[in-house]
Each structure stands twice: as structure tokens, then as C-alpha cells.
Amino acid sequence: MTQRRVRAVFISDIHLANPNSQVDLLADFLNNTDTDYLYLLGDIVDLWKLSTRKGRWHKHHESILKLILAKAKAGTEVVYVPGNHDPFFRHFADTHLGPVRVEHEAIHTAASGERYLLLHGDRFDDDIYCGHFWWHIGEWLYETVVTLNRHLNRLRSWLGKSYWSLPGALKMRSKKARAYIESFEDKVISYAREQGVQGVVCGHIHQSKLRIDDGFVYANDGDWVESCSALLEHQDGSLELLEVPHAQTGTHLHPSPSWRAPAAHS
């Protein structure tokens, strides 16, 4: 694969220690991408899973952290904004963990001058909260569907069929899921506009998206459990949402951008 050179990379929701984390695809992506800035927007390590017997820590998961640290030591500016699955690291906000800077929220200034607010997104959970019981049911159902999806696509691979997202299909068919996503996006955009920035980049809901609404950029970099996606900023300040196809062999990436937004000033 040709080495990719970009100005900034935004990723989140890797969920290391979760058996469904697509660490092999992420490792290929990181190994083949050079960047000046690397933003980790929460849920990098799934401390929830590690606190139960459902979490598993493998050498492949550890290799992701080593890759990130190696990039930081080689000159990439790495900024970590913890999420709701790794909230412990919020205690280190405004400090450094080795070569990695930790922030509650951060601002990224693009090459074209636009300023983007960076956050995980769980701060809005209380505003769109559906109740403690239903929240736990939703978490359990999502994990169940993602696990089923992993086994289903392993079977599809054996049969020579391409990757298909069961969680994605269910989200698009669920009115409640679509309403939740729309409410989340509206609240994120409203909050970010109040900060005087030109756009916002977040994660949390495992729903990658890149759009410009009345000159304001909303970007969700997705996740590395289900969609395997990252937001890229190129040298001219333009943004690209990269959705990595799930290679049947799991060893090589053949990225094909889903959409690329021009720099907001152009």
C-alpha cells in the first residue's frame, strides 16, 4: 500500500480490550499514514470491558498503543481527549502522559485557518438520556449485534462474500436510532457554535459523517469496532472521511474515500 501523508488524523472509539475491536485494520491504517497531528477522541481503551470478564487484552491491542507512542516520539503531535469508556484518563487533563497531551476538549486549527472543536460527545448523554434501564439495554443490544456481526462476516468471508454491516442496517431501519443520531448531531453543533469555532469533530455514537451546514462543519470520525473510519485533514486544509473497507484477509487496506469536503474558505 502507498504511504499516505496528511496534515491531521482524527480517530476515536477504538475500544481496545473489546473483542470486537478491529485492531488489525487500524494497525495497517496507522502504519501507512504519516501525519503532523493525531487526535484520539475518546474510548481508545475500553475500561468498561476491562472491569468485567468480557474484556480481553491481547498483544494486538498493545501494539496499537505502541504504534501511537512511536508516532508521538517521532514528532507527531498526539492529543488524547478521553471518552465515557476511558473516563479515568480525564484526571490527567491539561497534562501529558509521556509524549501524549491529554485534554477534556481541544481546538485544532486547520491549514486553511478554520478552527475545529474536538470532543468525544458523551457530555450530551444527559440531554438525550432515555433512562438508566433502557440505556443498559441499548448497550447490551449493541454489543450483541456487533458480536453477531463479527461472526456473520467471518462466515461471509469463508463464502467469498464481501463485508456487510448488520449494525449499520439496523440503525437505518430504526426510527428511534435515527432520532437519537439527529438529536446528538444537533446538540453537538449547537454547543460548538457557541464556542465560536467553524466546525466540530467528535465520536461517541459510532456513526461516521462529514457535512457542511450553513458554512459550519460537522464531522464524526466513526469508530474501529463497526465502521472502521477516520477523518483526515490534507495539507490544503480540506477534510476527507475515510471509510476503510473490511478486507476479507484482514491484512491489507485499500482505502476509498466516501466523500471529501473542500476547505471551508474555498
Coordinates of C-alpha atoms in Angstrom, one line a residue:
M1 CA 0.0 0.0 0.0
T2 CA 1.3 3.5 -0.8
Q3 CA 2.2 5.6 2.2
R4 CA -0.3 8.3 2.9
R5 CA 0.8 11.7 4.0
V6 CA -1.7 14.1 5.6
R7 CA -1.7 17.0 8.0
A8 CA -4.0 15.6 10.7
V9 CA -5.8 12.4 11.6
F10 CA -8.8 12.2 13.9
I11 CA -9.9 8.8 15.2
S12 CA -12.0 7.6 18.2
D13 CA -13.8 4.6 19.6
I14 CA -11.1 2.0 19.1
H15 CA -12.3 0.2 22.2
L16 CA -9.1 -1.7 22.9
A17 CA -9.8 -4.7 25.2
N18 CA -13.2 -5.2 23.4
P19 CA -13.1 -8.5 21.4
N20 CA -14.9 -6.6 18.5
S21 CA -12.1 -4.0 18.1
Q22 CA -10.8 -4.1 14.5
V23 CA -7.2 -3.7 15.6
D24 CA -5.6 -5.3 12.6
L25 CA -7.3 -2.9 10.2
L26 CA -6.3 0.0 12.4
A27 CA -2.7 -1.1 12.6
D28 CA -2.5 -1.2 8.8
F29 CA -4.0 2.3 8.6
L30 CA -1.6 3.8 11.2
N31 CA 1.4 2.1 9.7
N32 CA 0.6 3.5 6.3
T33 CA -0.3 7.0 7.4
D34 CA 2.1 9.8 8.2
T35 CA 0.6 12.9 9.9
D36 CA 1.7 16.0 11.8
Y37 CA -1.2 15.8 14.2
L38 CA -3.0 12.7 15.6
Y39 CA -6.2 13.3 17.6
L40 CA -7.6 10.5 19.7
L41 CA -11.2 11.5 20.5
G42 CA -12.1 9.1 23.3
D43 CA -12.9 5.4 24.0
I44 CA -9.4 4.4 23.0
V45 CA -9.1 1.7 25.7
D46 CA -12.4 0.2 26.8
L47 CA -12.0 0.3 30.6
W48 CA -15.6 -0.9 31.0
K49 CA -14.8 -4.1 29.3
L50 CA -11.5 -4.5 31.3
S51 CA -13.5 -4.1 34.5
T52 CA -15.5 -7.2 33.6
R53 CA -14.7 -10.7 32.5
K54 CA -15.9 -9.7 29.0
G55 CA -12.7 -7.7 28.3
R56 CA -9.7 -9.3 26.8
W57 CA -6.2 -7.6 26.4
H58 CA -4.2 -9.1 23.5
K59 CA -0.8 -8.3 22.1
H60 CA -2.5 -6.8 19.1
H61 CA -4.3 -4.3 21.3
E62 CA -1.0 -3.4 23.0
S63 CA 0.6 -2.9 19.6
I64 CA -1.8 -0.1 18.8
L65 CA -0.7 1.8 21.8
K66 CA 3.0 1.2 20.9
L67 CA 2.3 2.5 17.3
I68 CA 0.7 5.7 18.7
L69 CA 3.6 6.3 21.1
A70 CA 6.1 5.6 18.4
K71 CA 4.4 8.3 16.2
A72 CA 4.5 10.7 19.1
K73 CA 8.2 10.1 19.8
A74 CA 8.9 10.5 16.1
G75 CA 7.4 14.0 16.0
T76 CA 3.7 13.6 15.5
E77 CA 1.7 15.8 18.0
V78 CA -0.7 13.4 19.7
V79 CA -3.6 14.8 21.6
Y80 CA -5.9 12.5 23.6
V81 CA -9.5 13.5 24.6
P82 CA -10.9 10.7 26.8
G83 CA -14.5 9.4 26.4
N84 CA -17.0 7.7 28.5
H85 CA -15.4 4.3 28.2
D86 CA -12.0 5.6 29.3
P87 CA -13.0 8.4 31.8
F88 CA -10.2 7.6 34.2
F89 CA -7.8 9.4 31.9
R90 CA -9.7 12.7 32.3
H91 CA -7.9 13.0 35.7
F92 CA -4.8 13.8 33.6
A93 CA -6.4 16.6 31.5
D94 CA -4.2 19.6 30.9
T95 CA -1.1 17.4 31.4
H96 CA 1.0 14.9 29.5
L97 CA 1.1 11.1 29.6
G98 CA 4.6 10.7 28.3
P99 CA 4.6 12.3 24.8
V100 CA 0.8 12.4 24.6
R101 CA -1.1 15.6 25.6
V102 CA -4.5 14.9 27.4
E103 CA -7.4 17.4 27.2
H104 CA -11.0 17.5 28.2
E105 CA -11.7 19.2 24.8
A106 CA -9.3 20.6 22.3
I107 CA -9.1 23.1 19.4
H108 CA -7.5 22.2 16.1
T109 CA -6.6 25.0 13.6
A110 CA -6.6 23.7 10.1
A111 CA -4.1 24.8 7.4
S112 CA -6.8 26.9 5.9
G113 CA -7.4 28.8 9.2
E114 CA -10.6 27.2 10.3
R115 CA -10.8 26.3 14.0
Y116 CA -12.5 23.0 14.9
L117 CA -13.7 22.0 18.4
L118 CA -12.6 18.4 19.3
L119 CA -14.6 16.4 21.8
H120 CA -15.8 12.9 22.4
G121 CA -19.5 13.6 22.6
D122 CA -20.7 11.9 25.8
R123 CA -21.3 15.2 27.5
F124 CA -24.7 15.4 25.8
D125 CA -25.9 12.0 27.0
D126 CA -27.9 13.5 29.9
D127 CA -29.7 15.8 27.4
I128 CA -30.9 12.8 25.3
Y129 CA -31.0 10.3 28.1
C130 CA -33.6 7.6 27.7
G131 CA -33.4 6.2 31.3
H132 CA -30.9 4.1 33.2
F133 CA -32.7 0.8 32.4
W134 CA -33.1 1.4 28.7
W135 CA -29.6 2.8 28.4
H136 CA -28.2 -0.5 29.7
I137 CA -30.5 -2.5 27.4
G138 CA -29.3 -0.4 24.5
E139 CA -25.6 -1.1 25.4
W140 CA -26.2 -4.8 25.7
L141 CA -28.1 -5.0 22.4
Y142 CA -25.5 -3.0 20.6
E143 CA -22.7 -5.3 21.9
T144 CA -24.7 -8.4 21.0
V145 CA -25.4 -7.1 17.4
V146 CA -21.7 -6.1 16.9
T147 CA -20.5 -9.5 18.1
L148 CA -23.0 -11.3 15.9
N149 CA -21.9 -9.1 13.0
R150 CA -18.3 -10.2 13.6
H151 CA -19.2 -13.9 13.4
L152 CA -21.5 -13.3 10.4
N153 CA -18.9 -11.6 8.4
R154 CA -16.3 -14.3 9.2
L155 CA -18.8 -16.7 7.6
R156 CA -19.3 -14.4 4.7
S157 CA -15.6 -14.2 4.2
W158 CA -15.3 -18.0 4.1
L159 CA -18.1 -18.0 1.4
G160 CA -16.2 -15.4 -0.6
K161 CA -18.7 -12.6 0.1
S162 CA -17.9 -9.0 0.8
Y163 CA -18.3 -7.3 4.2
W164 CA -21.9 -6.3 5.2
S165 CA -22.7 -4.2 8.3
L166 CA -25.6 -5.6 10.3
P167 CA -25.5 -2.8 12.9
G168 CA -25.5 -0.2 10.2
A169 CA -28.5 -1.8 8.5
L170 CA -30.4 -1.9 11.8
K171 CA -29.6 1.7 12.6
M172 CA -31.0 2.9 9.3
R173 CA -34.2 0.9 9.8
S174 CA -34.8 2.1 13.4
K175 CA -36.7 5.4 13.7
K176 CA -35.5 5.7 17.4
A177 CA -31.9 5.2 16.4
R178 CA -32.2 7.9 13.6
A179 CA -33.9 10.3 16.0
Y180 CA -31.1 9.8 18.6
I181 CA -28.4 10.4 16.0
E182 CA -30.1 13.6 14.7
S183 CA -30.6 14.9 18.3
F184 CA -27.0 14.2 19.1
E185 CA -25.7 16.0 16.0
D186 CA -28.0 19.0 16.6
K187 CA -26.7 19.3 20.2
V188 CA -23.1 18.9 19.3
I189 CA -23.4 21.6 16.5
S190 CA -25.3 24.0 18.8
Y191 CA -22.6 23.6 21.6
A192 CA -19.7 24.0 19.1
R193 CA -21.2 27.1 17.5
E194 CA -21.3 28.7 21.0
Q195 CA -17.6 28.2 21.2
G196 CA -17.0 30.5 18.2
V197 CA -15.4 27.8 16.0
Q198 CA -16.0 27.0 12.4
G199 CA -16.6 23.3 12.9
V200 CA -16.7 20.3 15.3
V201 CA -15.1 16.8 15.2
C202 CA -16.4 14.1 17.6
G203 CA -17.0 10.4 18.0
H204 CA -19.1 8.5 20.6
I205 CA -22.1 7.4 18.5
H206 CA -20.2 5.1 16.1
Q207 CA -21.8 6.9 13.1
S208 CA -19.3 8.5 10.8
K209 CA -20.4 11.6 8.9
L210 CA -18.9 14.7 7.3
R211 CA -21.2 17.6 6.2
I212 CA -21.2 21.3 5.9
D213 CA -24.4 23.1 7.2
D214 CA -24.6 26.9 6.6
G215 CA -20.8 27.0 6.4
F216 CA -20.4 25.0 9.7
V217 CA -18.6 21.7 9.5
Y218 CA -19.9 18.7 11.4
A219 CA -17.6 15.7 11.4
N220 CA -17.9 12.4 13.3
D221 CA -14.9 10.2 12.7
G222 CA -16.8 7.0 13.4
D223 CA -15.2 4.0 15.2
W224 CA -12.9 1.0 14.8
V225 CA -15.5 -1.6 16.0
E226 CA -18.0 -1.3 13.3
S227 CA -17.4 1.2 10.5
C228 CA -13.6 1.5 10.7
S229 CA -13.3 5.1 9.7
A230 CA -11.1 8.1 10.2
L231 CA -11.3 11.8 9.4
L232 CA -8.3 13.3 7.6
E233 CA -7.1 16.8 7.0
H234 CA -5.0 17.3 3.9
Q235 CA -2.2 19.8 3.5
D236 CA -4.6 22.4 2.0
G237 CA -7.0 22.2 4.9
S238 CA -9.6 20.1 3.1
L239 CA -11.2 17.3 5.0
E240 CA -11.8 13.6 4.0
L241 CA -13.8 11.0 5.7
L242 CA -12.0 7.7 5.0
E243 CA -14.1 4.6 5.4
V244 CA -11.8 1.6 5.3
P245 CA -13.2 -1.4 3.6
H246 CA -13.1 -4.6 5.6
A247 CA -10.6 -6.7 3.6
Q248 CA -11.5 -10.3 3.7
T249 CA -8.0 -11.3 4.5
G250 CA -7.7 -8.7 7.2
T251 CA -4.1 -7.9 6.2
H252 CA -4.2 -5.1 3.6
L253 CA -6.2 -1.9 3.3
H254 CA -7.4 -0.4 0.0
P255 CA -8.9 2.9 1.2
S256 CA -11.6 4.5 -0.9
P257 CA -12.8 7.9 0.4
S258 CA -16.6 8.2 0.8
W259 CA -16.5 12.0 0.5
R260 CA -14.1 14.8 0.6
A261 CA -15.1 18.3 1.7
P262 CA -13.2 21.3 0.2
A263 CA -11.5 23.7 2.6
A264 CA -14.3 25.8 4.1
H265 CA -12.9 29.1 2.8
S266 CA -12.7 27.9 -0.9

